[in-house]
């Protein structure tokens, strides 16, 4: 991997090995997509920061709990919740709601959306469901894909190249940036749902909350350690830039001010003495807690692709999808592929779209990328999620103490 320097302001060293606990068992190395974990068998291991994607897959799979996440924003979030002059917006990712219940004695995989809304509302958060922004991402990513496909059919060269890769997984984006920068034009230009949420909360949301944007503090709750790195990227201050253009003189601020992993949100609720298991459910009270099924399936492998295909189908054929699901891109196989034939009404042409879905990058990404680099890829659209199973198995999710994550051996 090419050595890379982090941009000023980006968080580095997000994942660390505790030398006093590491047994040198090598288990973590199997899960690392970039061979960032160094050290001989039996000796204490360490993480090469320059190669690390901050994905946390090593962390959730270390049998000796020797790997930890750093840069906790818990204290800052507690201070902001107590500050009457600040509106704290909690942005809840799709995969959090099916995992956080475990931390409060509820069933593994139990969907607790309304209870989580209730608990966070009780803590003082305004609820902003990241599923709402996942819907925005799908509209952006799906429209961009249609534009690229139509340009190809018409022989135009001004759209981006195919295959188009998804861009919502920061582990994958950093992998491409550091290892295969020549592939960057193939990635969708759409921001991730987390980053769209932060921007929307501080622009349109500022109107809804009737607040100055600089007094809004956005906290995203994510299944993902790499989202802390994403939020810290210096280019992600679109709301501040927008308000500057409108005449604001406020000091620079990020679109997403803090990221808490699912584990950290559970810790926060416990510190505030809020029991998710017994809290009264809450439905949310604004547009930002509305979303479609497309936004909901973002958290699992194949979900982004399925949602994008639904959008593409409707736009190209100008018809509703007869059946709401594309099963070929579901499931836990390492690489899933499908072909969908659609009639593009505006071009009056039948198009066959070949798609691929990849998760668990450490095992599955290379062959697909080598085809693209060689110009022989049969695909038009490729979804990539770093973690095995997608975000539901992200590096920020609860750890059950068994020593491996639930999809480690698929
Ligand atoms: S899995 Fe854990 S104990 Fe084993 S080498 Fe990695 S950090 Fe050390
Ligand atoms: S966080 Fe991810 S990229 Fe970094 S060392 Fe662990 S598995 Fe490798
Ligand atoms: S798959 Fe999801 S949890 Fe894993 S690195 Fe990507 S965005 Fe984060």
Short mmCIF file of C-alpha atoms and ligand atoms in Angstrom, two decimals:
data_model
loop_
_atom_site.label_atom_id
_atom_site.label_comp_id
_atom_site.label_asym_id
_atom_site.label_seq_id
_atom_site.Cartn_x
_atom_site.Cartn_y
_atom_site.Cartn_z
CA UNK A 1 0.00 0.00 0.00
CA UNK A 2 1.23 3.49 -0.82
CA UNK A 3 2.23 5.42 2.28
CA UNK A 4 -0.26 8.18 2.89
CA UNK A 5 -0.37 11.19 5.10
CA UNK A 6 -3.59 12.12 6.79
CA UNK A 7 -5.05 15.50 5.95
CA UNK A 8 -4.75 18.17 8.67
CA UNK A 9 -7.61 17.73 11.13
CA UNK A 10 -8.28 14.08 10.33
CA UNK A 11 -8.33 11.73 13.30
CA UNK A 12 -5.56 9.16 13.20
CA UNK A 13 -4.78 6.29 15.52
CA UNK A 14 -8.47 5.51 16.03
CA UNK A 15 -7.86 1.82 16.67
CA UNK A 16 -5.10 0.74 19.08
CA UNK A 17 -3.69 -2.52 20.42
CA UNK A 18 -3.13 -2.64 24.17
CA UNK A 19 0.35 -4.18 24.46
CA UNK A 20 -0.38 -5.42 27.98
CA UNK A 21 -3.25 -7.60 26.73
CA UNK A 22 -2.02 -8.75 23.30
CA UNK A 23 -1.01 -12.43 23.17
CA UNK A 24 0.37 -12.32 19.64
CA UNK A 25 -2.18 -14.89 18.48
CA UNK A 26 -2.47 -13.40 14.94
CA UNK A 27 -6.29 -13.72 14.90
CA UNK A 28 -6.77 -10.04 14.11
CA UNK A 29 -4.59 -10.19 11.00
CA UNK A 30 -7.11 -12.43 9.21
CA UNK A 31 -9.70 -9.67 9.36
CA UNK A 32 -7.55 -6.75 8.27
CA UNK A 33 -8.10 -5.70 4.63
CA UNK A 34 -4.79 -3.83 4.41
CA UNK A 35 -2.27 -5.98 6.34
CA UNK A 36 -1.94 -3.06 8.73
CA UNK A 37 -1.34 -5.27 11.78
CA UNK A 38 2.32 -5.96 12.31
CA UNK A 39 4.24 -8.25 14.65
CA UNK A 40 5.60 -11.79 14.68
CA UNK A 41 3.52 -14.68 15.95
CA UNK A 42 3.68 -14.81 19.73
CA UNK A 43 4.94 -11.22 20.00
CA UNK A 44 2.88 -8.13 20.81
CA UNK A 45 1.26 -6.76 17.65
CA UNK A 46 0.81 -3.16 16.59
CA UNK A 47 -1.17 -1.24 13.98
CA UNK A 48 0.49 0.67 11.17
CA UNK A 49 -1.53 3.91 11.19
CA UNK A 50 -0.76 4.76 7.58
CA UNK A 51 -2.30 1.51 6.35
CA UNK A 52 -5.19 1.40 8.82
CA UNK A 53 -8.75 2.16 7.59
CA UNK A 54 -10.08 2.49 11.17
CA UNK A 55 -12.71 -0.13 10.35
CA UNK A 56 -12.49 -1.89 13.72
CA UNK A 57 -12.84 -5.41 12.28
CA UNK A 58 -9.73 -6.43 14.23
CA UNK A 59 -11.28 -4.97 17.39
CA UNK A 60 -14.49 -6.99 17.26
CA UNK A 61 -12.59 -10.18 16.43
CA UNK A 62 -9.76 -10.12 18.98
CA UNK A 63 -10.32 -13.07 21.34
CA UNK A 64 -8.44 -11.31 24.16
CA UNK A 65 -10.18 -7.90 24.00
CA UNK A 66 -6.78 -6.35 23.38
CA UNK A 67 -7.94 -3.85 20.74
CA UNK A 68 -9.79 -0.65 21.58
CA UNK A 69 -11.24 2.38 19.86
CA UNK A 70 -9.99 5.83 20.87
CA UNK A 71 -11.30 9.41 20.52
CA UNK A 72 -14.47 8.95 22.52
CA UNK A 73 -16.73 12.02 22.32
CA UNK A 74 -18.82 10.95 25.32
CA UNK A 75 -17.78 13.77 27.64
CA UNK A 76 -18.29 16.44 25.01
CA UNK A 77 -21.73 15.09 24.13
CA UNK A 78 -22.77 15.08 27.80
CA UNK A 79 -21.64 18.71 28.12
CA UNK A 80 -23.54 19.72 24.97
CA UNK A 81 -26.72 17.97 26.18
CA UNK A 82 -26.53 20.01 29.37
CA UNK A 83 -26.03 23.31 27.51
CA UNK A 84 -29.37 25.11 27.08
CA UNK A 85 -27.97 27.21 24.22
CA UNK A 86 -27.17 24.17 22.08
CA UNK A 87 -29.52 21.95 20.09
CA UNK A 88 -28.04 18.46 20.04
CA UNK A 89 -29.18 16.47 17.01
CA UNK A 90 -28.79 12.68 17.25
CA UNK A 91 -28.34 11.00 13.86
CA UNK A 92 -29.20 7.31 14.11
CA UNK A 93 -27.75 4.86 11.57
CA UNK A 94 -29.81 1.92 10.29
CA UNK A 95 -27.67 -0.84 11.85
CA UNK A 96 -27.60 0.67 15.37
CA UNK A 97 -31.26 -0.06 16.12
CA UNK A 98 -30.88 -3.82 15.62
CA UNK A 99 -27.84 -4.10 17.88
CA UNK A 100 -28.04 -1.69 20.80
CA UNK A 101 -30.83 -3.64 22.54
CA UNK A 102 -28.29 -6.36 23.43
CA UNK A 103 -26.53 -3.91 25.73
CA UNK A 104 -29.75 -3.61 27.75
CA UNK A 105 -30.62 -7.29 27.97
CA UNK A 106 -32.95 -7.33 24.96
CA UNK A 107 -32.73 -10.04 22.29
CA UNK A 108 -29.86 -10.19 19.81
CA UNK A 109 -30.97 -8.52 16.61
CA UNK A 110 -34.15 -7.07 18.17
CA UNK A 111 -35.35 -3.96 16.34
CA UNK A 112 -35.68 -1.16 18.92
CA UNK A 113 -36.15 1.96 16.78
CA UNK A 114 -38.91 3.53 18.88
CA UNK A 115 -37.20 2.71 22.17
CA UNK A 116 -33.93 4.20 20.93
CA UNK A 117 -35.80 7.32 19.78
CA UNK A 118 -37.43 7.42 23.23
CA UNK A 119 -34.16 7.00 25.11
CA UNK A 120 -32.33 9.61 23.03
CA UNK A 121 -35.26 12.03 23.23
CA UNK A 122 -35.25 11.59 27.01
CA UNK A 123 -31.51 12.33 27.02
CA UNK A 124 -32.19 15.62 25.19
CA UNK A 125 -31.44 14.78 21.56
CA UNK A 126 -33.51 15.97 18.62
CA UNK A 127 -34.09 12.85 16.56
CA UNK A 128 -32.69 12.73 13.02
CA UNK A 129 -32.94 9.30 11.48
CA UNK A 130 -30.00 8.58 9.22
CA UNK A 131 -32.41 6.45 7.15
CA UNK A 132 -33.89 9.76 5.94
CA UNK A 133 -30.45 10.68 4.57
CA UNK A 134 -29.94 7.15 3.23
CA UNK A 135 -32.96 7.88 1.04
CA UNK A 136 -31.23 11.07 -0.14
CA UNK A 137 -28.04 9.12 -0.85
CA UNK A 138 -29.95 6.61 -2.92
CA UNK A 139 -31.58 9.34 -5.00
CA UNK A 140 -28.15 10.92 -5.61
CA UNK A 141 -26.30 7.68 -6.25
CA UNK A 142 -29.12 6.18 -8.35
CA UNK A 143 -29.46 9.35 -10.47
CA UNK A 144 -25.71 9.49 -11.01
CA UNK A 145 -25.70 5.86 -12.11
CA UNK A 146 -28.52 6.45 -14.58
CA UNK A 147 -26.64 9.46 -15.97
CA UNK A 148 -23.47 7.40 -16.45
CA UNK A 149 -25.36 4.52 -18.11
CA UNK A 150 -27.29 6.82 -20.45
CA UNK A 151 -24.11 8.67 -21.41
CA UNK A 152 -22.45 5.37 -22.27
CA UNK A 153 -25.41 4.33 -24.44
CA UNK A 154 -25.36 7.70 -26.25
CA UNK A 155 -21.58 7.56 -26.73
CA UNK A 156 -21.00 10.67 -24.60
CA UNK A 157 -17.83 10.95 -22.56
CA UNK A 158 -18.72 13.67 -20.09
CA UNK A 159 -20.20 11.44 -17.37
CA UNK A 160 -18.16 9.39 -14.91
CA UNK A 161 -16.82 5.97 -15.91
CA UNK A 162 -18.45 2.58 -15.36
CA UNK A 163 -18.59 0.54 -13.28
CA UNK A 164 -19.81 3.00 -10.71
CA UNK A 165 -18.80 2.04 -7.17
CA UNK A 166 -20.79 2.99 -4.10
CA UNK A 167 -19.17 5.59 -1.85
CA UNK A 168 -20.95 5.35 1.49
CA UNK A 169 -18.44 3.12 3.32
CA UNK A 170 -15.49 5.19 4.61
CA UNK A 171 -13.36 2.04 5.00
CA UNK A 172 -13.75 1.31 1.31
CA UNK A 173 -13.24 4.94 0.29
CA UNK A 174 -9.99 5.16 2.25
CA UNK A 175 -8.87 1.81 0.84
CA UNK A 176 -9.39 3.14 -2.71
CA UNK A 177 -7.68 6.45 -1.90
CA UNK A 178 -4.60 4.83 -0.45
CA UNK A 179 -4.20 1.66 -2.50
CA UNK A 180 -5.90 2.29 -5.84
CA UNK A 181 -6.18 6.08 -6.37
CA UNK A 182 -6.63 5.56 -10.13
CA UNK A 183 -10.04 4.05 -9.30
CA UNK A 184 -11.37 7.15 -7.56
CA UNK A 185 -13.23 8.50 -10.64
CA UNK A 186 -15.26 5.26 -10.60
CA UNK A 187 -16.65 6.00 -7.12
CA UNK A 188 -20.01 7.73 -6.86
CA UNK A 189 -19.67 11.40 -5.98
CA UNK A 190 -22.51 11.07 -3.43
CA UNK A 191 -21.65 11.69 0.21
CA UNK A 192 -22.51 9.02 2.75
CA UNK A 193 -25.80 9.19 4.68
CA UNK A 194 -23.89 10.32 7.79
CA UNK A 195 -22.42 13.30 5.98
CA UNK A 196 -25.68 14.18 4.23
CA UNK A 197 -27.43 14.09 7.62
CA UNK A 198 -24.97 16.54 9.16
CA UNK A 199 -25.26 18.96 6.25
CA UNK A 200 -29.06 18.80 6.12
CA UNK A 201 -29.38 19.22 9.91
CA UNK A 202 -27.33 22.44 9.78
CA UNK A 203 -29.00 23.91 6.69
CA UNK A 204 -32.65 22.92 6.22
CA UNK A 205 -32.72 21.64 9.83
CA UNK A 206 -31.58 25.02 11.15
CA UNK A 207 -34.84 26.44 9.77
CA UNK A 208 -36.95 23.65 11.25
CA UNK A 209 -35.27 23.93 14.67
CA UNK A 210 -35.28 27.73 14.36
CA UNK A 211 -31.64 27.77 15.46
CA UNK A 212 -28.45 29.37 14.26
CA UNK A 213 -26.48 26.56 12.60
CA UNK A 214 -23.44 27.14 14.79
CA UNK A 215 -25.59 26.36 17.83
CA UNK A 216 -26.56 22.96 16.44
CA UNK A 217 -24.31 20.12 17.60
CA UNK A 218 -24.69 17.02 15.46
CA UNK A 219 -23.92 13.62 16.97
CA UNK A 220 -24.09 10.61 14.71
CA UNK A 221 -24.62 7.21 16.26
CA UNK A 222 -22.92 4.66 14.10
CA UNK A 223 -22.11 0.93 13.97
CA UNK A 224 -18.76 2.01 12.57
CA UNK A 225 -15.45 3.21 14.01
CA UNK A 226 -14.34 4.46 10.58
CA UNK A 227 -17.19 7.01 10.63
CA UNK A 228 -15.17 9.00 13.20
CA UNK A 229 -12.45 9.34 10.60
CA UNK A 230 -14.98 10.28 7.91
CA UNK A 231 -16.61 13.00 10.03
CA UNK A 232 -13.21 14.56 10.73
CA UNK A 233 -12.27 14.97 7.06
CA UNK A 234 -11.67 18.67 6.44
CA UNK A 235 -13.81 18.81 3.30
CA UNK A 236 -16.93 17.84 5.27
CA UNK A 237 -17.94 21.33 6.37
CA UNK A 238 -20.48 22.01 3.61
CA UNK A 239 -23.04 23.62 5.91
CA UNK A 240 -20.46 26.13 7.19
CA UNK A 241 -19.41 26.92 3.60
CA UNK A 242 -23.04 27.38 2.59
CA UNK A 243 -23.77 29.76 5.49
CA UNK A 244 -20.56 31.69 4.73
CA UNK A 245 -21.91 32.31 1.24
CA UNK A 246 -25.10 33.60 2.85
CA UNK A 247 -23.08 36.14 4.88
CA UNK A 248 -22.38 34.29 8.13
CA UNK A 249 -19.13 35.07 9.97
CA UNK A 250 -19.28 32.05 12.26
CA UNK A 251 -16.06 30.18 13.02
CA UNK A 252 -15.63 26.96 10.98
CA UNK A 253 -17.54 23.88 12.13
CA UNK A 254 -17.89 20.36 10.76
CA UNK A 255 -21.15 18.95 9.38
CA UNK A 256 -20.96 16.14 11.94
CA UNK A 257 -19.51 17.35 15.24
CA UNK A 258 -19.19 14.02 17.04
CA UNK A 259 -19.58 10.33 16.33
CA UNK A 260 -20.58 7.77 18.94
CA UNK A 261 -20.39 4.09 18.10
CA UNK A 262 -23.29 1.83 19.11
CA UNK A 263 -21.20 0.74 22.10
CA UNK A 264 -20.59 4.35 23.12
CA UNK A 265 -24.27 5.30 22.80
CA UNK A 266 -25.14 2.40 25.13
CA UNK A 267 -22.51 3.72 27.53
CA UNK A 268 -23.97 7.23 27.32
CA UNK A 269 -27.50 6.04 28.11
CA UNK A 270 -26.19 4.03 31.06
CA UNK A 271 -24.25 7.06 32.36
CA UNK A 272 -27.46 9.09 32.13
CA UNK A 273 -29.35 6.30 33.92
CA UNK A 274 -31.67 5.69 30.98
CA UNK A 275 -32.79 2.09 30.51
CA UNK A 276 -33.52 1.39 26.86
CA UNK A 277 -35.44 -1.76 27.77
CA UNK A 278 -38.07 0.07 29.83
CA UNK A 279 -38.16 3.54 28.25
CA UNK A 280 -41.41 4.70 26.65
CA UNK A 281 -41.24 4.44 22.85
CA UNK A 282 -41.21 7.64 20.80
CA UNK A 283 -42.01 8.11 17.12
CA UNK A 284 -40.03 11.26 16.39
CA UNK A 285 -41.60 14.62 15.68
CA UNK A 286 -40.27 15.88 12.37
CA UNK A 287 -39.70 15.05 8.74
CA UNK A 288 -36.29 13.75 9.78
CA UNK A 289 -37.76 10.63 11.31
CA UNK A 290 -39.53 9.70 8.07
CA UNK A 291 -37.95 7.25 5.64
CA UNK A 292 -38.68 4.50 3.12
CA UNK A 293 -37.74 0.83 3.05
CA UNK A 294 -34.80 1.74 0.80
CA UNK A 295 -33.16 3.71 3.60
CA UNK A 296 -33.79 0.88 6.05
CA UNK A 297 -31.85 -1.79 4.13
CA UNK A 298 -28.67 0.30 3.89
CA UNK A 299 -27.12 -1.36 6.90
CA UNK A 300 -26.63 -4.78 5.40
CA UNK A 301 -24.64 -6.10 2.47
CA UNK A 302 -26.60 -5.70 -0.78
CA UNK A 303 -28.90 -3.08 0.71
CA UNK A 304 -27.45 -0.06 -1.08
CA UNK A 305 -27.45 -1.91 -4.39
CA UNK A 306 -31.02 -3.11 -3.97
CA UNK A 307 -32.22 0.38 -3.10
CA UNK A 308 -30.33 1.89 -6.07
CA UNK A 309 -31.77 -0.71 -8.44
CA UNK A 310 -35.28 0.08 -7.26
CA UNK A 311 -34.66 3.76 -8.00
CA UNK A 312 -33.04 3.06 -11.38
CA UNK A 313 -35.92 0.78 -12.36
CA UNK A 314 -38.52 3.42 -11.66
CA UNK A 315 -36.65 6.25 -13.40
CA UNK A 316 -35.64 4.25 -16.48
CA UNK A 317 -38.88 2.36 -17.07
CA UNK A 318 -41.19 5.09 -15.75
CA UNK A 319 -43.08 2.30 -14.01
CA UNK A 320 -43.42 1.05 -10.47
CA UNK A 321 -41.38 -2.03 -9.71
CA UNK A 322 -43.75 -5.02 -10.00
CA UNK A 323 -42.04 -6.78 -7.10
CA UNK A 324 -40.31 -4.84 -4.41
CA UNK A 325 -37.23 -6.98 -3.90
CA UNK A 326 -34.12 -8.02 -5.78
CA UNK A 327 -33.14 -11.24 -3.99
CA UNK A 328 -29.94 -11.98 -5.98
CA UNK A 329 -28.07 -9.19 -4.15
CA UNK A 330 -29.14 -10.37 -0.70
CA UNK A 331 -27.45 -12.92 1.57
CA UNK A 332 -23.95 -13.40 2.93
CA UNK A 333 -22.06 -14.83 -0.03
CA UNK A 334 -18.74 -12.93 -0.40
CA UNK A 335 -19.38 -11.71 -3.94
CA UNK A 336 -22.94 -11.59 -5.28
CA UNK A 337 -23.76 -10.74 -8.86
CA UNK A 338 -26.97 -10.14 -10.79
CA UNK A 339 -28.15 -8.94 -14.19
CA UNK A 340 -31.25 -6.83 -14.55
CA UNK A 341 -32.79 -6.04 -17.94
CA UNK A 342 -34.75 -2.80 -18.08
CA UNK A 343 -36.36 -0.74 -20.80
CA UNK A 344 -35.17 2.84 -20.80
CA UNK A 345 -38.32 4.65 -21.93
CA UNK A 346 -36.60 7.92 -22.78
CA UNK A 347 -33.98 6.21 -24.98
CA UNK A 348 -36.48 3.60 -26.18
CA UNK A 349 -33.85 0.95 -25.61
CA UNK A 350 -33.50 -2.23 -23.61
CA UNK A 351 -30.55 -2.17 -21.20
CA UNK A 352 -28.98 -5.03 -19.29
CA UNK A 353 -27.32 -3.83 -16.12
CA UNK A 354 -24.76 -6.12 -14.46
CA UNK A 355 -24.18 -5.53 -10.77
CA UNK A 356 -21.88 -6.94 -8.10
CA UNK A 357 -22.05 -6.71 -4.32
CA UNK A 358 -18.94 -7.19 -2.20
CA UNK A 359 -18.53 -7.24 1.55
CA UNK A 360 -15.73 -8.50 3.81
CA UNK A 361 -13.09 -6.64 1.81
CA UNK A 362 -10.20 -8.52 3.39
CA UNK A 363 -11.31 -11.62 1.49
CA UNK A 364 -13.28 -10.48 -1.52
CA UNK A 365 -12.23 -7.16 -2.99
CA UNK A 366 -9.07 -7.85 -4.99
CA UNK A 367 -10.37 -9.95 -7.94
CA UNK A 368 -13.15 -7.46 -8.63
CA UNK A 369 -10.76 -4.49 -8.57
CA UNK A 370 -8.19 -6.22 -10.76
CA UNK A 371 -10.88 -6.69 -13.44
CA UNK A 372 -11.75 -3.01 -13.32
CA UNK A 373 -8.09 -2.00 -13.51
CA UNK A 374 -7.59 -4.33 -16.49
CA UNK A 375 -10.65 -2.89 -18.27
CA UNK A 376 -12.37 -6.30 -18.33
CA UNK A 377 -15.02 -5.82 -15.65
CA UNK A 378 -18.45 -7.01 -16.82
CA UNK A 379 -20.18 -4.87 -14.19
CA UNK A 380 -21.90 -1.50 -14.38
CA UNK A 381 -22.49 -0.97 -10.67
CA UNK A 382 -20.54 -2.38 -7.71
CA UNK A 383 -21.45 -2.04 -4.05
CA UNK A 384 -18.55 -2.33 -1.62
CA UNK A 385 -18.85 -2.58 2.15
CA UNK A 386 -15.72 -3.21 4.14
CA UNK A 387 -17.18 -5.30 6.94
CA UNK A 388 -18.34 -8.91 6.66
CA UNK A 389 -22.13 -8.76 6.44
CA UNK A 390 -22.12 -4.96 6.07
CA UNK A 391 -22.62 -2.33 8.77
CA UNK A 392 -24.68 -4.66 10.97
CA UNK A 393 -21.31 -6.24 11.77
CA UNK A 394 -19.38 -2.96 11.91
CA UNK A 395 -16.44 -2.27 14.17
CA UNK A 396 -18.56 -0.11 16.51
CA UNK A 397 -21.21 -2.71 17.31
CA UNK A 398 -21.62 -4.50 20.67
CA UNK A 399 -19.13 -7.28 21.35
CA UNK A 400 -20.65 -10.45 22.75
CA UNK A 401 -17.45 -11.74 24.36
CA UNK A 402 -17.27 -14.89 22.22
CA UNK A 403 -14.00 -13.74 20.65
CA UNK A 404 -15.31 -13.45 17.10
CA UNK A 405 -18.02 -11.46 15.40
CA UNK A 406 -21.19 -13.27 14.32
CA UNK A 407 -20.28 -13.45 10.64
CA UNK A 408 -16.57 -14.16 11.15
CA UNK A 409 -16.79 -17.69 9.83
CA UNK A 410 -19.20 -17.42 6.94
S1 LIG B 1 -6.07 -10.86 17.98
FE1 LIG B 1 -5.73 -9.64 19.80
S2 LIG B 1 -4.36 -10.87 21.08
FE2 LIG B 1 -4.29 -11.75 19.02
S3 LIG B 1 -2.53 -10.72 18.06
FE3 LIG B 1 -4.32 -9.50 17.55
S4 LIG B 1 -4.43 -7.95 19.15
FE4 LIG B 1 -3.04 -9.53 19.88
S1 LIG B 2 -9.01 -1.13 12.09
FE1 LIG B 2 -9.32 -2.30 10.16
S2 LIG B 2 -7.71 -1.59 8.80
FE2 LIG B 2 -7.12 -0.93 10.88
S3 LIG B 2 -5.84 -2.56 11.64
FE3 LIG B 2 -7.90 -3.08 12.30
S4 LIG B 2 -8.74 -4.39 10.68
FE4 LIG B 2 -6.90 -3.38 9.85
S1 LIG B 3 -19.23 -1.61 6.14
FE1 LIG B 3 -20.33 -0.10 7.38
S2 LIG B 3 -19.52 -0.40 9.45
FE2 LIG B 3 -18.05 -1.34 8.05
S3 LIG B 3 -16.54 0.26 7.58
FE3 LIG B 3 -18.10 0.35 6.00
S4 LIG B 3 -19.58 1.89 6.74
FE4 LIG B 3 -18.32 1.25 8.49
#
